[in-house]
PDB file of C-alpha atoms in Angstrom:
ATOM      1  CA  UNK L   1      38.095 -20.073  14.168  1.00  0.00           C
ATOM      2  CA  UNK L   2      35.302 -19.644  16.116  1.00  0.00           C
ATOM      3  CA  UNK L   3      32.274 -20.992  14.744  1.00  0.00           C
ATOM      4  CA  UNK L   4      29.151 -17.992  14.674  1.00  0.00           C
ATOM      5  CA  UNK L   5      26.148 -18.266  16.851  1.00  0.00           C
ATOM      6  CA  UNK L   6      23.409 -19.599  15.480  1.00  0.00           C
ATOM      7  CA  UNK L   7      20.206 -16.848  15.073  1.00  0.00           C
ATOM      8  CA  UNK L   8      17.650 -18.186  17.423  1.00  0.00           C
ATOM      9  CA  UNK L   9      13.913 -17.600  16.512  1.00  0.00           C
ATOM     10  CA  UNK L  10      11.211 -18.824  18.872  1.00  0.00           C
ATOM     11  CA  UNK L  11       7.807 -19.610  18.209  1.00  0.00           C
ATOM     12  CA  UNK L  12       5.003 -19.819  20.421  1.00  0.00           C
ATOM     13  CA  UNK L  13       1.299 -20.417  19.203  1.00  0.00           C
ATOM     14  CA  UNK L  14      -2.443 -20.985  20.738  1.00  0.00           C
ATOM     15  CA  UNK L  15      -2.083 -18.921  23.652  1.00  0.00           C
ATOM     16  CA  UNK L  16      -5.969 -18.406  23.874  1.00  0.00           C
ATOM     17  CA  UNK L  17      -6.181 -15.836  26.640  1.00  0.00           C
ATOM     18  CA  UNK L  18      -9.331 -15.158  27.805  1.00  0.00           C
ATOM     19  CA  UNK L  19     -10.643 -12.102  30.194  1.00  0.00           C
ATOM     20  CA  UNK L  20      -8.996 -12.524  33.967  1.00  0.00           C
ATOM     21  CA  UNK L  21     -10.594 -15.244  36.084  1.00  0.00           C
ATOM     22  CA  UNK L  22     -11.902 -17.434  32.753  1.00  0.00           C
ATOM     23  CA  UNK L  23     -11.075 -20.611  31.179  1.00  0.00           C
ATOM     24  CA  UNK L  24     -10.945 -21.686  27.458  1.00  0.00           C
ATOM     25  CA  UNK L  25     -14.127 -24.105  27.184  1.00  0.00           C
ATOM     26  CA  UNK L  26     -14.535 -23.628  31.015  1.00  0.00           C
ATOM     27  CA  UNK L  27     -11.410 -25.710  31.699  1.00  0.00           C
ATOM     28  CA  UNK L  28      -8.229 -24.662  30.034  1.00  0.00           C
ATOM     29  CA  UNK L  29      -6.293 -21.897  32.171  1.00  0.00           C
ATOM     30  CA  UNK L  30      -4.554 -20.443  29.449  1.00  0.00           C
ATOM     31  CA  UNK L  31      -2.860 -17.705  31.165  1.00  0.00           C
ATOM     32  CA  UNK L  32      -1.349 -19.199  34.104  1.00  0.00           C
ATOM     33  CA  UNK L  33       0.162 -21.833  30.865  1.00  0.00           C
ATOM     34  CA  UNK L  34       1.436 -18.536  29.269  1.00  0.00           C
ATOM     35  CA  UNK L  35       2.924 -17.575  32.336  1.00  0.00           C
ATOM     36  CA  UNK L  36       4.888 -20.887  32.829  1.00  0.00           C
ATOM     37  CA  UNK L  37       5.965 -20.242  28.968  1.00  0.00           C
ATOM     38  CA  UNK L  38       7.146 -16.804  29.738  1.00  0.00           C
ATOM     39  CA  UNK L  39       9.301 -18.174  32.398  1.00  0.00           C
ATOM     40  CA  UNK L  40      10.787 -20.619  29.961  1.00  0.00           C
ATOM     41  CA  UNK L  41      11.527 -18.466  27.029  1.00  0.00           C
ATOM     42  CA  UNK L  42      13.007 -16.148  29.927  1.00  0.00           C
ATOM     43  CA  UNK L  43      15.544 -18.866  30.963  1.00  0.00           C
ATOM     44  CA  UNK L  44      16.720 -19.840  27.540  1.00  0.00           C
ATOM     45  CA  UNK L  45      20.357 -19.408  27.226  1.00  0.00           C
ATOM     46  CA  UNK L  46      21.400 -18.406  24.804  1.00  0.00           C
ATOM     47  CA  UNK L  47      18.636 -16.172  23.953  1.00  0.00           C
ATOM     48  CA  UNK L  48      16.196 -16.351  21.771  1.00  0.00           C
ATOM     49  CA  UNK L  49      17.074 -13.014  19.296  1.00  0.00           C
ATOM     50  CA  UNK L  50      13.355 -12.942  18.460  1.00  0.00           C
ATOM     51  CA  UNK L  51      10.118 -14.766  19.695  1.00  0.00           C
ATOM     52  CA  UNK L  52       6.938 -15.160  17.047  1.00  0.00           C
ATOM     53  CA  UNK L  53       3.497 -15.634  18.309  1.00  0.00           C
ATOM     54  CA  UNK L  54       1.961 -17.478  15.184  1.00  0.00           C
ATOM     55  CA  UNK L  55      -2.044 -16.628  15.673  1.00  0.00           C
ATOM     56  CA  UNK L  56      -4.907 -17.205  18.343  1.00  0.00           C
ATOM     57  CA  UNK L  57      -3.231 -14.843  20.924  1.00  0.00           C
ATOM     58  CA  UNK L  58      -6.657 -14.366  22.561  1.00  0.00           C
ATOM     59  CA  UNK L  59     -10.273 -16.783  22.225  1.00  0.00           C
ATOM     60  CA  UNK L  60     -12.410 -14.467  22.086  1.00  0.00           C
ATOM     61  CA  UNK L  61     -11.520 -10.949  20.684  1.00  0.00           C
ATOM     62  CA  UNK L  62     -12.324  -8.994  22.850  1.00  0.00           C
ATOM     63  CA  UNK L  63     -10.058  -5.524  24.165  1.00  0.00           C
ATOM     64  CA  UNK L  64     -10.277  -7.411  28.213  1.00  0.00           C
ATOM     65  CA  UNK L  65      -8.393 -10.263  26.288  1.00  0.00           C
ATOM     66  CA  UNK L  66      -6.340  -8.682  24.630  1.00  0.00           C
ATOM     67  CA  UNK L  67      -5.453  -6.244  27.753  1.00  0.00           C
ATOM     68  CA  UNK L  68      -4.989  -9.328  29.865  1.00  0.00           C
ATOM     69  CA  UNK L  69      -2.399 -11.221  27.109  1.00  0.00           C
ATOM     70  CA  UNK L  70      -0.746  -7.641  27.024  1.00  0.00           C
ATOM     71  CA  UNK L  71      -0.066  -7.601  30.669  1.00  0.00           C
ATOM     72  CA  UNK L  72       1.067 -11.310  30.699  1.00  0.00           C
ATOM     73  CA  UNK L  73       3.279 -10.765  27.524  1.00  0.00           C
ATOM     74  CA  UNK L  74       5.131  -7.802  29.410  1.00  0.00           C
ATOM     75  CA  UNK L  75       6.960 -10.334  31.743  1.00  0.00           C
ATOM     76  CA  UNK L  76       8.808 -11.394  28.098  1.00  0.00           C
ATOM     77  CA  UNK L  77      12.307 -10.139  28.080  1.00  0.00           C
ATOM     78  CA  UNK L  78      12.787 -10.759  24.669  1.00  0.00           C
ATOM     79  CA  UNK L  79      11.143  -9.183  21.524  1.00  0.00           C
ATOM     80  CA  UNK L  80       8.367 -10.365  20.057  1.00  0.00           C
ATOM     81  CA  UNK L  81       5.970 -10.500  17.034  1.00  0.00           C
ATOM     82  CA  UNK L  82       3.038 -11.647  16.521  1.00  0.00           C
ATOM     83  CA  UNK L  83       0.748 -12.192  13.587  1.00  0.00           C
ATOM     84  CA  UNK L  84      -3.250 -13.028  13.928  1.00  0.00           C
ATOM     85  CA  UNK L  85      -5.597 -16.219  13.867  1.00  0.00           C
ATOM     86  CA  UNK L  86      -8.705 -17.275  13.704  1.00  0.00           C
ATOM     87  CA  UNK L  87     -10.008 -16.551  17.092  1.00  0.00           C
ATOM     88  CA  UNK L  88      -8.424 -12.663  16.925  1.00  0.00           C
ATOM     89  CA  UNK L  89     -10.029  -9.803  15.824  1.00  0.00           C
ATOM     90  CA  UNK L  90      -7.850  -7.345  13.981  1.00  0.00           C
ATOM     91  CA  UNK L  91      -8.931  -4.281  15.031  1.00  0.00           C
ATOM     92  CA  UNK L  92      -8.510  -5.065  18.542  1.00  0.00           C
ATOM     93  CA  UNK L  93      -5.437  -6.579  17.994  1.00  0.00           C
ATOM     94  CA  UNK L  94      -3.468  -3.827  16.171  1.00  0.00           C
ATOM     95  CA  UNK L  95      -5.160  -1.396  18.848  1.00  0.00           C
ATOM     96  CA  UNK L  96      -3.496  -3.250  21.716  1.00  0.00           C
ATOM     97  CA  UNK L  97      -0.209  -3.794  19.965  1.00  0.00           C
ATOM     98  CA  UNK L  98       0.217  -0.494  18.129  1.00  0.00           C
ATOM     99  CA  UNK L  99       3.578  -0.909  18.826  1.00  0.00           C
ATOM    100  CA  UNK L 100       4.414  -3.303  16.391  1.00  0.00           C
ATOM    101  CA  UNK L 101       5.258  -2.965  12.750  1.00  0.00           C
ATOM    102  CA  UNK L 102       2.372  -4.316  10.925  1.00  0.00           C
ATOM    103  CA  UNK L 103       2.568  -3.403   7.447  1.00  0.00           C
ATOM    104  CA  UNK L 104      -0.717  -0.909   6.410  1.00  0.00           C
ATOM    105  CA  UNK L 105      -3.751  -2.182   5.725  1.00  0.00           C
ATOM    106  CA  UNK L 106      -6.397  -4.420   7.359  1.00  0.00           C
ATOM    107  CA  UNK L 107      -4.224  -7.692   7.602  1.00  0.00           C
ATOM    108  CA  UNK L 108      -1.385  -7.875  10.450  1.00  0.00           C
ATOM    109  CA  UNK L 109       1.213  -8.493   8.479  1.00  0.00           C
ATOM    110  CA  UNK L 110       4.793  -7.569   9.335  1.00  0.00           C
ATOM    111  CA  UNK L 111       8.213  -8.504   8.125  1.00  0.00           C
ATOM    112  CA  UNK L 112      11.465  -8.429  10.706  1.00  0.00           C
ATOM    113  CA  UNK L 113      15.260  -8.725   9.860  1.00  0.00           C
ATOM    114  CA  UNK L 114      16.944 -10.918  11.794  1.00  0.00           C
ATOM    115  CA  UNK L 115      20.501 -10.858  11.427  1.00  0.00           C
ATOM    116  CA  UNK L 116      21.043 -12.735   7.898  1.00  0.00           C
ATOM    117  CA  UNK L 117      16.679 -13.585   8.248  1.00  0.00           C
ATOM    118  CA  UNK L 118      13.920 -12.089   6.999  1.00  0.00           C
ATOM    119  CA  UNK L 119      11.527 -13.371   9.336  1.00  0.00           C
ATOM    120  CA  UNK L 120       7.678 -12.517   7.533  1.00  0.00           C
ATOM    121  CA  UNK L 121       4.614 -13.224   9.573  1.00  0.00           C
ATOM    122  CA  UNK L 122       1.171 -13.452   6.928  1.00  0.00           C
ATOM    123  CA  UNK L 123      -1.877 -12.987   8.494  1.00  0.00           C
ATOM    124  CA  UNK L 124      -3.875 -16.101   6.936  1.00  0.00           C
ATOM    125  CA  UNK L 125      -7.411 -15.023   9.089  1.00  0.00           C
ATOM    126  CA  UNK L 126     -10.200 -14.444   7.860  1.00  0.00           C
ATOM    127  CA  UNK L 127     -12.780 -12.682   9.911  1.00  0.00           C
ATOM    128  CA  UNK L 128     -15.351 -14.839  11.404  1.00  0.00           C
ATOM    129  CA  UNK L 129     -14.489 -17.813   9.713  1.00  0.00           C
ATOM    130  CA  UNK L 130     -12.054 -20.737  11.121  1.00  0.00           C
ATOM    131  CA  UNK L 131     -10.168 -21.560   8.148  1.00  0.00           C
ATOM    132  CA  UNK L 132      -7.718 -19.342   6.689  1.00  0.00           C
ATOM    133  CA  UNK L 133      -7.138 -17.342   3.317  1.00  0.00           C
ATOM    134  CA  UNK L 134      -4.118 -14.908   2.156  1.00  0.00           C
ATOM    135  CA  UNK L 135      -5.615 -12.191   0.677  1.00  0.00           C
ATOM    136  CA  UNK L 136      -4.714 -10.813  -2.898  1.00  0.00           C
ATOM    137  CA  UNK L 137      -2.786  -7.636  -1.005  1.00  0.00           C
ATOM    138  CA  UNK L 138      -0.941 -10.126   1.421  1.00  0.00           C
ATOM    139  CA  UNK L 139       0.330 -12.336  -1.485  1.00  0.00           C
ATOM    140  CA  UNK L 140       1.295  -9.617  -3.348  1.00  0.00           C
ATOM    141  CA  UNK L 141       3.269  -7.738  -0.311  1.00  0.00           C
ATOM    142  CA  UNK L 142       4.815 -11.406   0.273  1.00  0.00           C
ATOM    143  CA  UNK L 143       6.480 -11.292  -3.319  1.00  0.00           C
ATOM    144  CA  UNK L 144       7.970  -7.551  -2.662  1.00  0.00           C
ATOM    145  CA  UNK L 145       9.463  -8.729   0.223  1.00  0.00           C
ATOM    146  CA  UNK L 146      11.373 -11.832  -0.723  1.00  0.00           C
ATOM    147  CA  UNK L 147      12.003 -10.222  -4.201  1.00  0.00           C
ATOM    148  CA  UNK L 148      13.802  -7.610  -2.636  1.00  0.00           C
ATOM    149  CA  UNK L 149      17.659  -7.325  -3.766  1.00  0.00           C
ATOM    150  CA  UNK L 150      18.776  -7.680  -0.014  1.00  0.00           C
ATOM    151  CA  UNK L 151      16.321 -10.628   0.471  1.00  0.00           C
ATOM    152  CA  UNK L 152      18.061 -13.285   2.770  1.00  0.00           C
ATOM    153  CA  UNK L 153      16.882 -16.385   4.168  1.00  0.00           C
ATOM    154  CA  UNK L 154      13.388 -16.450   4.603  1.00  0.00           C
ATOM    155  CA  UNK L 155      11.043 -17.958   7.181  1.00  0.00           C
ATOM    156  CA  UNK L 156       7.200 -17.397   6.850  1.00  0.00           C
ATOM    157  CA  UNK L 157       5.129 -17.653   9.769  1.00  0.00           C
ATOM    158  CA  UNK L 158       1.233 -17.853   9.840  1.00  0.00           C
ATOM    159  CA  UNK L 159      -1.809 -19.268  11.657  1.00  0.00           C
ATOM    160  CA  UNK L 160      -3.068 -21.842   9.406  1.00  0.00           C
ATOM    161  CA  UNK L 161      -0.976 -24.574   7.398  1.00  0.00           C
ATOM    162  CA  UNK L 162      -1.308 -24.597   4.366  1.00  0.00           C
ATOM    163  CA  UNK L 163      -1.042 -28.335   4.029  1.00  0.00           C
ATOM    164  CA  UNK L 164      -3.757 -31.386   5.613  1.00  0.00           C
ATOM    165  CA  UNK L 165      -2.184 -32.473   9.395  1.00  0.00           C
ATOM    166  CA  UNK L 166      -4.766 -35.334   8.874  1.00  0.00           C
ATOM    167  CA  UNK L 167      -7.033 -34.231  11.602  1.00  0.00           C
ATOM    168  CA  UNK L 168     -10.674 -34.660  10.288  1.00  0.00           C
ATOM    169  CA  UNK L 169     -11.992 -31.210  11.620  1.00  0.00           C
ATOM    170  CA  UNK L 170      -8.374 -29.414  11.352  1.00  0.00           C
ATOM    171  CA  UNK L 171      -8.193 -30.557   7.638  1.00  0.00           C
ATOM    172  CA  UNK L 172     -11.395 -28.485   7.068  1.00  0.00           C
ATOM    173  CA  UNK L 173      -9.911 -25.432   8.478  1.00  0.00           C
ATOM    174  CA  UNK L 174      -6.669 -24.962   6.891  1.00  0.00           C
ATOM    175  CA  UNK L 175      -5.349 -22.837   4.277  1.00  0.00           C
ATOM    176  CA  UNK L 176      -8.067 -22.545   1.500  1.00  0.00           C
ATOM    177  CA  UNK L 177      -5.725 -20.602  -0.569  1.00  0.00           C
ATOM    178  CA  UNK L 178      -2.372 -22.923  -0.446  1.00  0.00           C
ATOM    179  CA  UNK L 179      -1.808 -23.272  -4.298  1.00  0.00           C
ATOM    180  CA  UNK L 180      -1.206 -19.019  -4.454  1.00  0.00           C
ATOM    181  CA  UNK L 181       1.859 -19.885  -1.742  1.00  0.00           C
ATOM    182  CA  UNK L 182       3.095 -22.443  -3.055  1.00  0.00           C
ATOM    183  CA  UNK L 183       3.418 -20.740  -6.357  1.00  0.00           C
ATOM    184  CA  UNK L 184       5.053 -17.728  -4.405  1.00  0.00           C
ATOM    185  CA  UNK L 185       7.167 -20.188  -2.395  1.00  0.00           C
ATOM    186  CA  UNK L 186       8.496 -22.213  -5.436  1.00  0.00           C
ATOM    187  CA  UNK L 187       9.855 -19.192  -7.197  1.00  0.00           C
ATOM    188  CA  UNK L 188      11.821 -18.119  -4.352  1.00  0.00           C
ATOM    189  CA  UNK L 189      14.061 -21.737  -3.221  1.00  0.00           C
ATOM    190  CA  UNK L 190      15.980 -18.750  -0.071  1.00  0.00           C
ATOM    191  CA  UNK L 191      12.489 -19.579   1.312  1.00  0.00           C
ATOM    192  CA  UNK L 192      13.460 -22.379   4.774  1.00  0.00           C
ATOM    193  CA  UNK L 193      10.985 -23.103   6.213  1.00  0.00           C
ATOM    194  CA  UNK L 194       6.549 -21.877   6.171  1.00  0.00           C
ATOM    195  CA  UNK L 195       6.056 -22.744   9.829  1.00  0.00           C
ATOM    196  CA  UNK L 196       1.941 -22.446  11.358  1.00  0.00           C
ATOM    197  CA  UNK L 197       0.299 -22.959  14.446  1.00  0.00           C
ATOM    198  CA  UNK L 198      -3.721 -23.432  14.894  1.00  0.00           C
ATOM    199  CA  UNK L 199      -3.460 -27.584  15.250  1.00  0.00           C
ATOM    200  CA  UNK L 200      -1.991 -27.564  18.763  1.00  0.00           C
ATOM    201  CA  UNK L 201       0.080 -30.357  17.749  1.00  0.00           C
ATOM    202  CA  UNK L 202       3.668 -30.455  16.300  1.00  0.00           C
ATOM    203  CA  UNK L 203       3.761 -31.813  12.845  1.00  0.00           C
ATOM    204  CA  UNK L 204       6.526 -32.015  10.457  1.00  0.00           C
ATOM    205  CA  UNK L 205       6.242 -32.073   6.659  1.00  0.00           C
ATOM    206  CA  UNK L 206       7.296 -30.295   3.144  1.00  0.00           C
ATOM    207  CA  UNK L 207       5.454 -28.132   1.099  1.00  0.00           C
ATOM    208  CA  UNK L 208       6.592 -26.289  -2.304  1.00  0.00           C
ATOM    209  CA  UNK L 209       9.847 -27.478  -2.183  1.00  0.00           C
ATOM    210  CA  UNK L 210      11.075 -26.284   1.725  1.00  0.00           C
ATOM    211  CA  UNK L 211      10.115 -27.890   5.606  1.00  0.00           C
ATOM    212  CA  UNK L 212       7.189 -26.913   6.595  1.00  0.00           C
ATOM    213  CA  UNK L 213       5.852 -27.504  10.630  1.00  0.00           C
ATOM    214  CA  UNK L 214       3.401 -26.590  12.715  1.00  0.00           C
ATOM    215  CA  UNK L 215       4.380 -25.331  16.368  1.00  0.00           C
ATOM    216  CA  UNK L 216       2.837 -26.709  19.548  1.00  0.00           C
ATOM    217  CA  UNK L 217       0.870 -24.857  22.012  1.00  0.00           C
ATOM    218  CA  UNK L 218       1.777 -24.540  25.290  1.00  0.00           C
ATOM    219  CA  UNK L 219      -1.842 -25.228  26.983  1.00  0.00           C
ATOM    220  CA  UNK L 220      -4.289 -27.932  25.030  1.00  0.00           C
ATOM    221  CA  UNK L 221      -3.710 -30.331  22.333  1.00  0.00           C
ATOM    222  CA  UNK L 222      -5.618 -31.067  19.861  1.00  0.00           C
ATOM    223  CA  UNK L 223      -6.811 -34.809  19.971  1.00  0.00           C
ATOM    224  CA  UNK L 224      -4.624 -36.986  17.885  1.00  0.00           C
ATOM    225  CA  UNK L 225      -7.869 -38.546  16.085  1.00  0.00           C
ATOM    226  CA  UNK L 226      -6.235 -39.796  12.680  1.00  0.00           C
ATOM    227  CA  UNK L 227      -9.071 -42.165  11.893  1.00  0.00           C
ATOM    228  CA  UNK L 228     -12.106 -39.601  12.156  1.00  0.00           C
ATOM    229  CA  UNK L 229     -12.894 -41.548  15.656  1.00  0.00           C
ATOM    230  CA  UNK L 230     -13.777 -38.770  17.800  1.00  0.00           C
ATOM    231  CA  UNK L 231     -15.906 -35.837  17.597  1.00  0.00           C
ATOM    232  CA  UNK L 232     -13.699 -32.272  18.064  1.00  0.00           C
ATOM    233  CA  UNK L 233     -11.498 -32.750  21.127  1.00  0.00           C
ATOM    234  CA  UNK L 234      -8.698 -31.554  22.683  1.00  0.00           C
ATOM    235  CA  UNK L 235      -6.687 -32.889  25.975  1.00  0.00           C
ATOM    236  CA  UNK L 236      -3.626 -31.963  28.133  1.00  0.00           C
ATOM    237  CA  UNK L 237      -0.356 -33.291  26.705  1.00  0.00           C
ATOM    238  CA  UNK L 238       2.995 -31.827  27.863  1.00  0.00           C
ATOM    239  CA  UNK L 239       3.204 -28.033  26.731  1.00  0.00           C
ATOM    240  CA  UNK L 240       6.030 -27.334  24.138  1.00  0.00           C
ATOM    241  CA  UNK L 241       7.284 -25.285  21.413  1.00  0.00           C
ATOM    242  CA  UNK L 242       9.629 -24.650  18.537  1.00  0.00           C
ATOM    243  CA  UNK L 243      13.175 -23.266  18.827  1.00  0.00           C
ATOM    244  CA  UNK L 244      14.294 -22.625  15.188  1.00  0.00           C
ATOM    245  CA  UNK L 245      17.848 -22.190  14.772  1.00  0.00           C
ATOM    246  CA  UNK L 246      19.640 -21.387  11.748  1.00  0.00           C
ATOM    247  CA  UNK L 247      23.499 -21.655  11.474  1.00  0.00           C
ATOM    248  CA  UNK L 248      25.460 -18.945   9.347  1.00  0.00           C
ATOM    249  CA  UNK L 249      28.210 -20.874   8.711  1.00  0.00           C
ATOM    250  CA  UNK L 250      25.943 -23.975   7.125  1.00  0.00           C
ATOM    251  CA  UNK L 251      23.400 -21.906   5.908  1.00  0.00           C
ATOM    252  CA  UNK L 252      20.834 -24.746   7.562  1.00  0.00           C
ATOM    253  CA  UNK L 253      18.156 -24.752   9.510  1.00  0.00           C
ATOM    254  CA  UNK L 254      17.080 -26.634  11.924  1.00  0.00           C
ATOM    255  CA  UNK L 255      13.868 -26.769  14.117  1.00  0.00           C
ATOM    256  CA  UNK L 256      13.859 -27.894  17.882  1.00  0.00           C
ATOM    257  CA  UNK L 257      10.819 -28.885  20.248  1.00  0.00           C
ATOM    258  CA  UNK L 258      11.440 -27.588  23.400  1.00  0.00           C
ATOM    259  CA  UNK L 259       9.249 -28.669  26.745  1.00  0.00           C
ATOM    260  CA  UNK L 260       7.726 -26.167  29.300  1.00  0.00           C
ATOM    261  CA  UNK L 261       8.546 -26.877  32.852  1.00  0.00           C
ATOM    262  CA  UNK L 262      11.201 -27.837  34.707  1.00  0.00           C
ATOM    263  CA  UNK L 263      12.954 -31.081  34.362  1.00  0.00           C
ATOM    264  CA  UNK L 264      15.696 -33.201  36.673  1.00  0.00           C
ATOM    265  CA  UNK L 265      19.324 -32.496  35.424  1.00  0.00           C
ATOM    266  CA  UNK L 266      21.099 -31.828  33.589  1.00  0.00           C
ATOM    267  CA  UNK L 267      23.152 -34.819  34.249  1.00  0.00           C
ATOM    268  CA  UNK L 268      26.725 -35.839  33.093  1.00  0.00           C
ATOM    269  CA  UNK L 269      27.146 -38.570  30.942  1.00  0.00           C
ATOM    270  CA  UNK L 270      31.319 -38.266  31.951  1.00  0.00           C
ATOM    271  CA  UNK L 271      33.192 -38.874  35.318  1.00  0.00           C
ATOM    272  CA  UNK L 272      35.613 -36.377  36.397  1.00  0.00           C
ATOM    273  CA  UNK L 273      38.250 -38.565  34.944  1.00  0.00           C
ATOM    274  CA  UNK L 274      36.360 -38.636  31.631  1.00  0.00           C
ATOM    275  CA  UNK L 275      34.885 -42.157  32.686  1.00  0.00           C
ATOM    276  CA  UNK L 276      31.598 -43.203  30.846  1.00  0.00           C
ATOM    277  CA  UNK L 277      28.943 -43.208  33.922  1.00  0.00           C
TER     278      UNK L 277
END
């Protein structure tokens, strides 16, 4: 018997769009590396049956920003959520994307259902602050949801990780309020994976019992400084992101790190004749 397709949930971070003709920190063209994203995610096969955008969709807040990511996002042929970070502004945001089902209220929060998934994206901003909080409301909505009696497996998506990367200036941003998941978190094991974004890097770890990770971005990196060596920095390392696939039959999940760009091959490893090469 035919083994069933695995539910394929992509997640793309950092996009940092700025107005038309500008550049994050006056060098980072962070639409034309959306675009080349776009084209990737497009190509996927199989497809991707939903894409999350985990925070920082624009740098600056601002409605040209957000109409510029807007435009960019419209070459996507998949669906998409998206959820906000600390460079967004939520009014703007939830103006330009009225379409999408963020729950009432002044966080963009919004929970999907993905075939067996609940898919729940937390909006950890806090406005005009870098590091991130859940408020009392979101915590509480969180609980409803995976409570629910038709509550599958769960995957919570949000800007900041709740747990130290060990990035000197990163570790002061994250989650200030990472005990009230983890509480949440531990009383619901269906929980797979709490996956973040806002470290441009992509880190692997556990937290309250499940994997956590933090996604890539597909234009800067954050500087690998591990020892406190540099002052704030970022550079240009090869663009990626996170392909999280969960298998039905296994009930497991697994997270891969896929490049942007286009690469030689693929190649076989077998001769016509089913000869090692």
């Amino acid at each position: 018997m035919k083994e069933p397709n695995p539910v394929l949930v992509a997640q793309i971070t950092d996009l940092h769009i700025k107005a038309p003709g500008e550049r994050a920190y006056g060098r980072v063209d962070t639409a034309s590396a959306l675009e080349r994203l776009v084209l990737c995610l497009n190509g996927l096969r199989p497809r991707p049956d939903l894409v999350v955008i985990s925070g920082d969709l624009v740098d600056g807040g601002s409605a040209a920003e957000y109409a510029h990511l807007k435009e960019r996002l419209a070459e996507l042929h998949l669906p998409f959520a998206l959820t906000a970070g600390n460079h967004d502004e939520r009014r703007a945001a939830r103006a330009a994307f009225a379409d999408q089902p963020f729950v009432p209220g002044e966080a963009l929060n919004q929970h999907r259902r993905v075939g067996p998934l609940d898919i729940i994206l937390l909006d950890s901003s806090v406005p005009g602050q870098s590091h991130g909080h859940l408020d009392a409301a979101t915590l509480a909505w969180l609980e409803g949801v995976l409570d629910a009696p038709d509550a599958g497996p769960a995957l919570l998506f949000m800007h900041h990780p709740p747990f130290r990367p060990g990035i000197w200036h990163m570790d002061r941003q994250g989650l200030r309020n990472a005990d009230d998941l983890a509480a949440i978190v531990l009383r619901h094991p269906h929980v797979q994976l709490v996956a973040a974004g806002h470290v441009h890097r992509a880190i692997t770890t556990r937290f309250a019992g499940t994997a956590a990770s933090i996604c890539p971005a597909p234009s800067h990196a954050v500087a690998l400084d591990l020892d406190a060596s540099l002052v704030p920095s970022f550079s240009f390392e090869p663009p990626a992101f996170h392909l999280h696939a969960w298998n039905p039959g296994e009930a497991l999940l697994t997270t891969h790190l896929v490049p942007v760009g286009t690469f030689d091959g693929p190649h076989p490893f077998f001769s016509s004749e089913g000869r090692l090469l």
